[in-house]
Coordinates of C-alpha atoms in Angstrom, one line a residue:
M182 CA 8.8 166.0 -6.7
N183 CA 7.4 168.8 -4.1
S184 CA 5.4 167.9 -1.3
P185 CA 1.7 169.5 -1.2
A186 CA 2.3 172.2 0.3
G187 CA 4.7 173.2 -2.1
S188 CA 8.0 173.0 -0.1
P189 CA 10.9 171.2 -1.0
F190 CA 11.1 167.4 -0.9
A191 CA 12.9 166.3 2.2
L192 CA 14.9 163.7 2.7
P193 CA 14.6 161.2 5.5
P194 CA 16.9 159.8 7.7
L195 CA 19.7 157.5 6.7
A196 CA 20.4 154.1 8.2
L197 CA 23.0 151.6 6.6
Y198 CA 22.4 147.6 6.3
I199 CA 26.3 145.4 6.6
H200 CA 25.8 141.9 5.2
I201 CA 28.0 139.6 6.6
P202 CA 27.0 136.4 4.4
W203 CA 28.8 133.1 5.9
C204 CA 27.2 131.2 8.7
V205 CA 28.7 127.8 10.4
R206 CA 25.7 125.7 8.8
K207 CA 22.6 126.6 6.8
C208 CA 19.6 126.8 8.6
P209 CA 16.6 124.4 6.9
Y210 CA 14.4 127.2 7.3
C211 CA 16.5 130.0 5.9
D212 CA 16.4 132.3 3.0
F213 CA 18.1 134.8 3.5
N214 CA 22.0 135.3 1.7
S215 CA 23.6 132.8 4.1
H216 CA 27.1 130.4 3.1
A217 CA 28.4 127.9 5.1
A218 CA 31.9 129.1 6.6
G219 CA 34.8 126.7 5.5
P220 CA 37.9 127.2 7.9
N221 CA 39.4 130.5 6.8
L222 CA 37.2 133.2 6.5
P223 CA 38.2 136.1 4.0
E224 CA 37.8 138.8 6.5
D225 CA 40.4 141.1 5.1
E226 CA 39.2 140.6 1.5
Y227 CA 35.5 141.4 2.8
V228 CA 36.0 144.3 4.8
A229 CA 38.6 145.9 1.7
A230 CA 35.3 145.1 -0.3
L231 CA 32.7 146.2 2.1
L232 CA 34.2 149.4 2.1
A233 CA 35.1 149.8 -1.4
D234 CA 31.7 149.0 -2.1
L235 CA 30.5 151.9 0.1
D236 CA 32.7 154.3 -2.0
Q237 CA 30.3 153.7 -4.8
D238 CA 27.7 154.7 -3.0
L239 CA 28.8 157.7 -1.3
A240 CA 27.3 160.6 -3.1
Q241 CA 23.8 158.5 -1.8
A242 CA 24.2 160.2 1.3
Q243 CA 24.0 163.5 0.0
G244 CA 25.3 164.7 3.5
R245 CA 23.4 162.7 6.4
Q246 CA 24.6 160.8 9.3
L247 CA 24.3 157.5 9.6
T248 CA 20.8 157.4 12.9
S249 CA 21.7 153.2 12.8
I250 CA 24.1 150.5 11.4
F251 CA 23.0 146.8 11.4
F252 CA 25.5 144.4 10.9
G253 CA 23.5 140.7 9.6
G254 CA 23.7 137.6 8.1
G255 CA 24.7 135.0 8.2
T256 CA 25.8 135.0 10.9
P257 CA 28.1 138.6 11.6
S258 CA 29.5 137.4 15.2
L259 CA 31.7 134.9 12.9
F260 CA 33.8 138.7 12.7
S261 CA 36.6 139.1 14.9
A262 CA 36.5 142.5 16.8
K263 CA 38.7 143.4 14.6
A264 CA 36.9 143.3 11.3
L265 CA 34.0 144.8 12.9
G266 CA 36.3 147.7 13.8
Q267 CA 37.6 148.2 10.8
I268 CA 34.3 148.3 8.8
L269 CA 33.0 150.9 11.7
E270 CA 36.0 152.6 11.5
G271 CA 35.7 153.3 7.4
V272 CA 32.1 153.8 7.7
E273 CA 32.2 156.6 10.7
R274 CA 35.2 158.1 8.4
R275 CA 33.4 158.3 5.3
I276 CA 29.4 159.7 6.5
G277 CA 29.7 160.1 10.0
F278 CA 27.7 158.9 12.8
A279 CA 24.9 160.9 14.4
G280 CA 25.5 161.6 18.2
D281 CA 22.6 158.8 19.3
I282 CA 23.6 156.2 16.8
E283 CA 22.2 152.5 17.0
I284 CA 24.8 149.9 15.8
T285 CA 23.2 146.5 16.3
L286 CA 25.3 143.5 15.3
E287 CA 23.6 140.3 15.1
A288 CA 25.2 137.2 16.8
N289 CA 24.0 133.6 18.1
P290 CA 24.2 131.8 21.0
G291 CA 26.9 128.7 19.4
T292 CA 29.5 131.9 18.8
F293 CA 29.5 133.7 21.7
E294 CA 32.4 134.6 23.6
Q295 CA 33.0 136.6 26.2
A296 CA 36.3 138.8 25.6
K297 CA 34.8 138.4 21.9
F298 CA 31.7 140.8 22.9
S299 CA 32.9 142.8 25.3
A300 CA 35.8 144.0 22.7
Y301 CA 32.4 144.3 20.2
R302 CA 30.9 146.2 23.0
R303 CA 34.4 148.7 23.4
L304 CA 34.0 149.3 19.4
G305 CA 31.0 151.0 19.8
I306 CA 28.2 148.5 18.7
N307 CA 24.8 149.4 21.8
R308 CA 22.8 146.6 20.5
L309 CA 23.0 142.7 20.0
S310 CA 20.4 140.9 18.4
I311 CA 20.9 137.3 19.7
G312 CA 19.5 134.2 17.4
V313 CA 17.4 132.5 19.7
Q314 CA 14.4 130.8 18.2
S315 CA 13.9 128.2 20.5
F316 CA 15.2 126.6 24.1
Q317 CA 14.0 122.7 23.2
S318 CA 17.0 120.5 22.4
A319 CA 14.1 118.2 20.3
Q320 CA 13.2 121.5 18.2
L321 CA 16.5 123.5 18.2
K322 CA 17.7 120.4 16.1
A323 CA 15.0 120.2 14.2
L324 CA 15.4 123.7 13.1
G325 CA 19.4 122.9 12.4
R326 CA 20.7 125.5 15.1
I327 CA 24.1 124.8 17.1
H328 CA 23.5 125.6 19.8
D329 CA 21.2 124.2 23.0
G330 CA 18.6 125.4 25.3
D331 CA 21.7 126.3 28.0
E332 CA 24.1 127.4 25.2
A333 CA 21.5 130.3 24.7
I334 CA 20.7 131.4 28.6
R335 CA 24.4 131.3 28.3
A336 CA 23.9 133.9 25.6
A337 CA 22.2 136.5 27.6
D338 CA 24.1 136.6 31.1
M339 CA 26.8 137.2 28.6
A340 CA 25.8 139.5 26.4
R341 CA 24.7 141.6 30.1
A342 CA 28.5 140.7 31.0
A343 CA 29.8 142.2 28.5
G344 CA 27.8 145.9 28.9
F345 CA 25.1 145.3 26.5
D346 CA 22.3 147.0 28.5
N347 CA 20.2 147.0 25.1
F348 CA 19.8 143.0 23.4
N349 CA 16.8 141.4 21.3
L350 CA 16.1 138.0 21.4
D351 CA 14.9 136.1 17.8
L352 CA 12.5 133.5 19.2
M353 CA 9.9 131.3 17.2
H354 CA 6.0 129.9 17.5
G355 CA 4.3 127.3 15.5
L356 CA 7.6 124.8 15.4
P357 CA 6.9 121.5 14.2
G358 CA 4.9 119.3 16.7
Q359 CA 4.7 122.3 19.4
D360 CA 1.7 123.1 21.3
V361 CA 0.6 125.5 23.1
T362 CA 2.5 124.1 26.8
A363 CA 5.7 124.2 25.1
A364 CA 5.1 127.3 22.7
L365 CA 4.7 129.5 25.5
D366 CA 7.4 127.6 27.9
D367 CA 9.4 129.3 25.0
L368 CA 8.2 132.6 25.4
R369 CA 8.6 132.5 29.2
T370 CA 12.9 131.1 29.1
A371 CA 13.1 134.1 27.0
I372 CA 11.7 136.3 29.3
A373 CA 13.2 134.8 32.5
Q374 CA 16.5 136.4 30.3
A375 CA 15.1 140.1 31.0
P376 CA 15.6 141.2 26.9
T377 CA 14.6 144.8 26.1
H378 CA 13.3 143.4 23.4
L379 CA 11.5 140.8 21.8
S380 CA 11.7 139.1 18.2
W381 CA 9.2 136.9 18.2
Y382 CA 7.3 135.4 14.8
Q383 CA 6.0 131.6 13.2
L384 CA 8.0 129.6 11.9
T385 CA 6.9 130.2 8.0
M386 CA 7.9 127.7 4.8
E387 CA 10.1 129.6 2.4
P388 CA 10.9 128.8 -1.1
N389 CA 14.3 127.8 -2.2
T390 CA 14.8 126.2 1.3
V391 CA 14.9 122.8 2.9
F392 CA 11.7 122.9 5.0
W393 CA 9.9 124.0 1.5
N394 CA 11.1 120.8 -0.4
Q395 CA 10.7 118.5 2.4
P396 CA 8.4 120.8 4.4
P397 CA 7.5 119.0 8.6
E398 CA 4.1 118.4 9.7
L399 CA 3.8 122.2 11.6
P400 CA 1.1 122.6 14.3
E401 CA -2.5 123.1 12.5
D402 CA -4.7 126.4 12.3
D403 CA -6.2 126.4 15.7
T404 CA -2.9 125.9 17.7
L405 CA -1.5 127.9 16.3
W406 CA -4.0 130.9 16.9
D407 CA -4.3 130.1 20.4
I408 CA 0.3 130.6 20.6
Q409 CA -0.3 134.0 19.0
E410 CA -3.6 135.0 21.5
A411 CA -1.4 133.7 24.5
G412 CA 1.8 134.8 23.8
Q413 CA 0.4 138.1 23.3
V414 CA -1.0 138.1 26.4
L415 CA 2.4 136.5 28.4
L416 CA 4.0 139.3 26.8
A417 CA 1.7 142.6 27.8
E418 CA 2.1 140.8 31.2
H419 CA 5.6 140.9 31.4
G420 CA 5.6 145.0 30.1
Y421 CA 6.6 143.9 26.4
Q422 CA 4.5 146.5 24.1
Q423 CA 3.5 145.1 20.9
Y424 CA 4.6 147.9 18.2
E425 CA 5.4 145.8 15.4
T426 CA 3.7 142.5 13.7
S427 CA 6.1 140.2 15.6
A428 CA 8.2 143.4 17.2
Y429 CA 7.4 143.5 21.4
A430 CA 9.0 146.0 23.5
R431 CA 9.4 147.3 26.9
D432 CA 10.2 150.9 27.2
N433 CA 12.0 153.3 25.0
H434 CA 14.1 150.0 23.1
R435 CA 11.9 150.1 19.9
A436 CA 14.3 148.7 17.1
R437 CA 15.2 151.8 15.8
H438 CA 17.0 150.7 13.0
N439 CA 14.0 148.2 11.8
L440 CA 11.5 151.7 12.3
N441 CA 13.2 153.3 9.9
Y442 CA 12.4 150.3 7.0
W443 CA 9.2 150.3 8.5
T444 CA 8.2 154.8 8.4
F445 CA 10.2 154.5 5.0
G446 CA 13.7 156.0 6.0
D447 CA 16.2 155.5 3.6
F448 CA 18.9 152.6 3.7
L449 CA 22.6 151.7 2.5
G450 CA 23.0 148.2 1.9
I451 CA 26.3 146.9 1.5
G452 CA 27.6 143.8 1.3
A453 CA 26.8 140.2 -0.6
G454 CA 23.2 140.8 -1.9
A455 CA 23.0 143.7 0.6
H456 CA 19.3 146.1 -0.6
A457 CA 18.9 149.6 -0.7
K458 CA 16.4 152.3 -0.3
L459 CA 17.6 155.9 -1.0
S460 CA 15.4 159.0 -2.4
D461 CA 17.4 161.7 -4.2
A462 CA 16.5 165.8 -3.7
N463 CA 13.8 165.2 -6.2
G464 CA 11.6 163.3 -4.4
Q465 CA 12.8 160.5 -6.6
I466 CA 13.2 157.3 -5.0
R467 CA 15.2 153.4 -5.8
R468 CA 15.3 150.6 -4.3
S469 CA 19.2 148.8 -5.9
W470 CA 21.0 145.6 -4.9
K471 CA 23.7 144.0 -4.4
T472 CA 25.8 140.9 -6.1
R473 CA 24.4 137.9 -4.5
L474 CA 27.7 135.0 -4.6
P475 CA 30.4 136.1 -1.8
K476 CA 32.2 134.8 -4.7
D477 CA 31.4 137.0 -7.0
Y478 CA 31.3 140.0 -4.9
L479 CA 34.6 139.6 -4.0
D480 CA 35.6 139.8 -7.2
S481 CA 36.9 143.5 -7.6
G482 CA 37.0 143.4 -11.8
K483 CA 32.9 143.4 -11.3
A484 CA 30.9 145.9 -9.9
F485 CA 29.2 145.6 -6.7
Q486 CA 25.7 146.5 -7.0
A487 CA 23.7 144.1 -9.6
G488 CA 20.3 146.3 -10.1
E489 CA 18.2 149.0 -9.0
R490 CA 14.4 150.2 -10.1
L491 CA 13.4 153.6 -9.9
L492 CA 9.9 153.3 -7.7
S493 CA 7.3 154.8 -10.1
A494 CA 4.4 157.7 -8.3
D495 CA 1.8 154.7 -8.8
E496 CA 3.5 152.0 -6.8
L497 CA 4.3 154.2 -3.8
P498 CA 1.2 153.5 -1.6
F499 CA 1.7 150.2 -2.0
E500 CA 5.3 150.4 -1.4
F501 CA 5.1 152.7 1.5
L502 CA 2.4 151.2 3.4
M503 CA 3.9 147.9 3.7
N504 CA 5.7 149.2 5.8
A505 CA 4.4 151.1 7.7
L506 CA 1.1 149.6 8.6
R507 CA 3.2 147.0 10.1
L508 CA 2.9 149.6 12.7
T509 CA 0.2 148.6 15.2
E510 CA -0.1 152.7 15.9
G511 CA 0.4 153.1 12.1
V512 CA 1.2 156.1 11.4
P513 CA 0.5 159.8 11.1
T514 CA -0.6 160.7 7.3
Q515 CA 1.2 163.5 6.6
L516 CA 4.8 161.1 6.8
F517 CA 3.2 159.9 3.8
C518 CA 3.2 163.1 2.0
Q519 CA 7.0 163.5 3.8
R520 CA 8.4 160.3 2.7
T521 CA 6.7 159.9 -0.8
G522 CA 6.4 164.0 -1.7
L523 CA 2.5 162.3 -3.1
S524 CA -0.7 164.0 -1.7
E525 CA -2.9 163.1 0.5
Q526 CA -5.5 162.3 -2.3
S527 CA -3.4 159.8 -4.3
L528 CA -4.3 157.7 -1.3
A529 CA -8.3 158.7 -0.9
E530 CA -9.8 155.3 -3.6
G531 CA -7.1 152.7 -1.4
R532 CA -8.5 154.4 1.7
R533 CA -12.4 154.1 0.9
L534 CA -12.0 150.9 -0.1
A535 CA -10.3 149.5 3.1
E536 CA -11.9 151.6 5.6
Q537 CA -15.6 149.8 4.1
Q538 CA -14.2 146.1 4.7
G539 CA -13.3 147.7 8.0
L540 CA -9.6 147.0 7.2
L541 CA -8.3 150.1 8.3
E542 CA -9.0 152.9 11.2
N543 CA -11.7 155.6 9.7
D544 CA -8.7 158.3 10.8
P545 CA -7.8 161.2 8.5
A546 CA -4.9 162.0 10.4
R547 CA -3.1 158.1 10.5
L548 CA -2.6 154.9 8.7
C549 CA -3.2 153.0 11.2
A550 CA -4.6 149.2 10.5
T551 CA -8.0 147.7 12.7
P552 CA -7.5 144.8 14.7
R553 CA -9.2 143.2 11.7
G554 CA -6.6 144.6 9.4
Q555 CA -3.8 143.1 11.2
L556 CA -4.9 139.8 11.1
F557 CA -5.6 140.2 7.2
L558 CA -2.3 142.5 6.4
N559 CA -1.8 141.2 2.7
D560 CA -6.4 142.0 2.4
L561 CA -6.1 145.2 3.7
L562 CA -2.9 146.0 1.4
Q563 CA -4.4 144.9 -2.0
S564 CA -6.3 148.2 -1.7
F565 CA -3.5 150.3 -2.3
L566 CA -2.1 148.2 -5.6
P567 CA -1.4 150.5 -8.9

């Protein structure tokens, strides 16, 4: 597949997602592939499996260096600095890192130890994403979290003391029984910790979770709307620019790994249940996923990859836009052509429908949701279904 100008398809940037599937306790709202850890984590076995998994995927890097790495989970900060160091050394030896690579580690406040996090920083991990969710004891208990509000504040202090000048706080709103005042108190506490990035998003009920089967009483829609509006004003007043549906950053601290997802870059995925999206030199794009259960993933007699799917040309507009239109500023139309190998004409009918509904900006040079389109993103994407 070639670009509309006839030039060869250009491979996008390459990132790596590393999934660590264990956590101290499974939270009732969580639908991620996470499993309660036993008394002894199989660190050595899992590190060996991750690198063997990567070995099977190396050809798909196609000579590209990694622009970002993200350790997600579960709770990756349950792993020792030694184990994470072995992973990073093995990855760099196999693929290589861009000079300005962003390396993010997800961490929960209940797992913070000063010496451990200082060691993480010395490994080259240069960004933390701390899963706070709330600072209020009653809310944290309802969410099944293992930390309290004071521990969450100490976690931010320890991150700075360990040398992390770039860290994200994950914070939820629309929690059981939460009103506007309580939601904004949480947000003010988060802002007071001076993170460079905030992920501020509404609690949702996901299938296959405890909350799905035993739903708590959540705020009414009018309250949720009031929380969203007031919170966005508060974030803007403190210099946090919204650049994605639930992501807010201070200057030059947007999450580069996530931006790669949203701009339809390529990413390798290793670890139990990890997903990947990869392009080849002919412009064919595949999504793939790994064996989900840790015990199966660690069984060396089984293949790591559980399945894959080649995206058809008809699917690509929707696949591209369900990511790109989450960005408040949208993306240049030309990026669609570069990432998919398709022409602008393949978007024409969808654009016409979305613009007529007032969901997409009427700007041929950009693909950008209107304010209404950002509120009704699912309706906007319906215009681009194959």
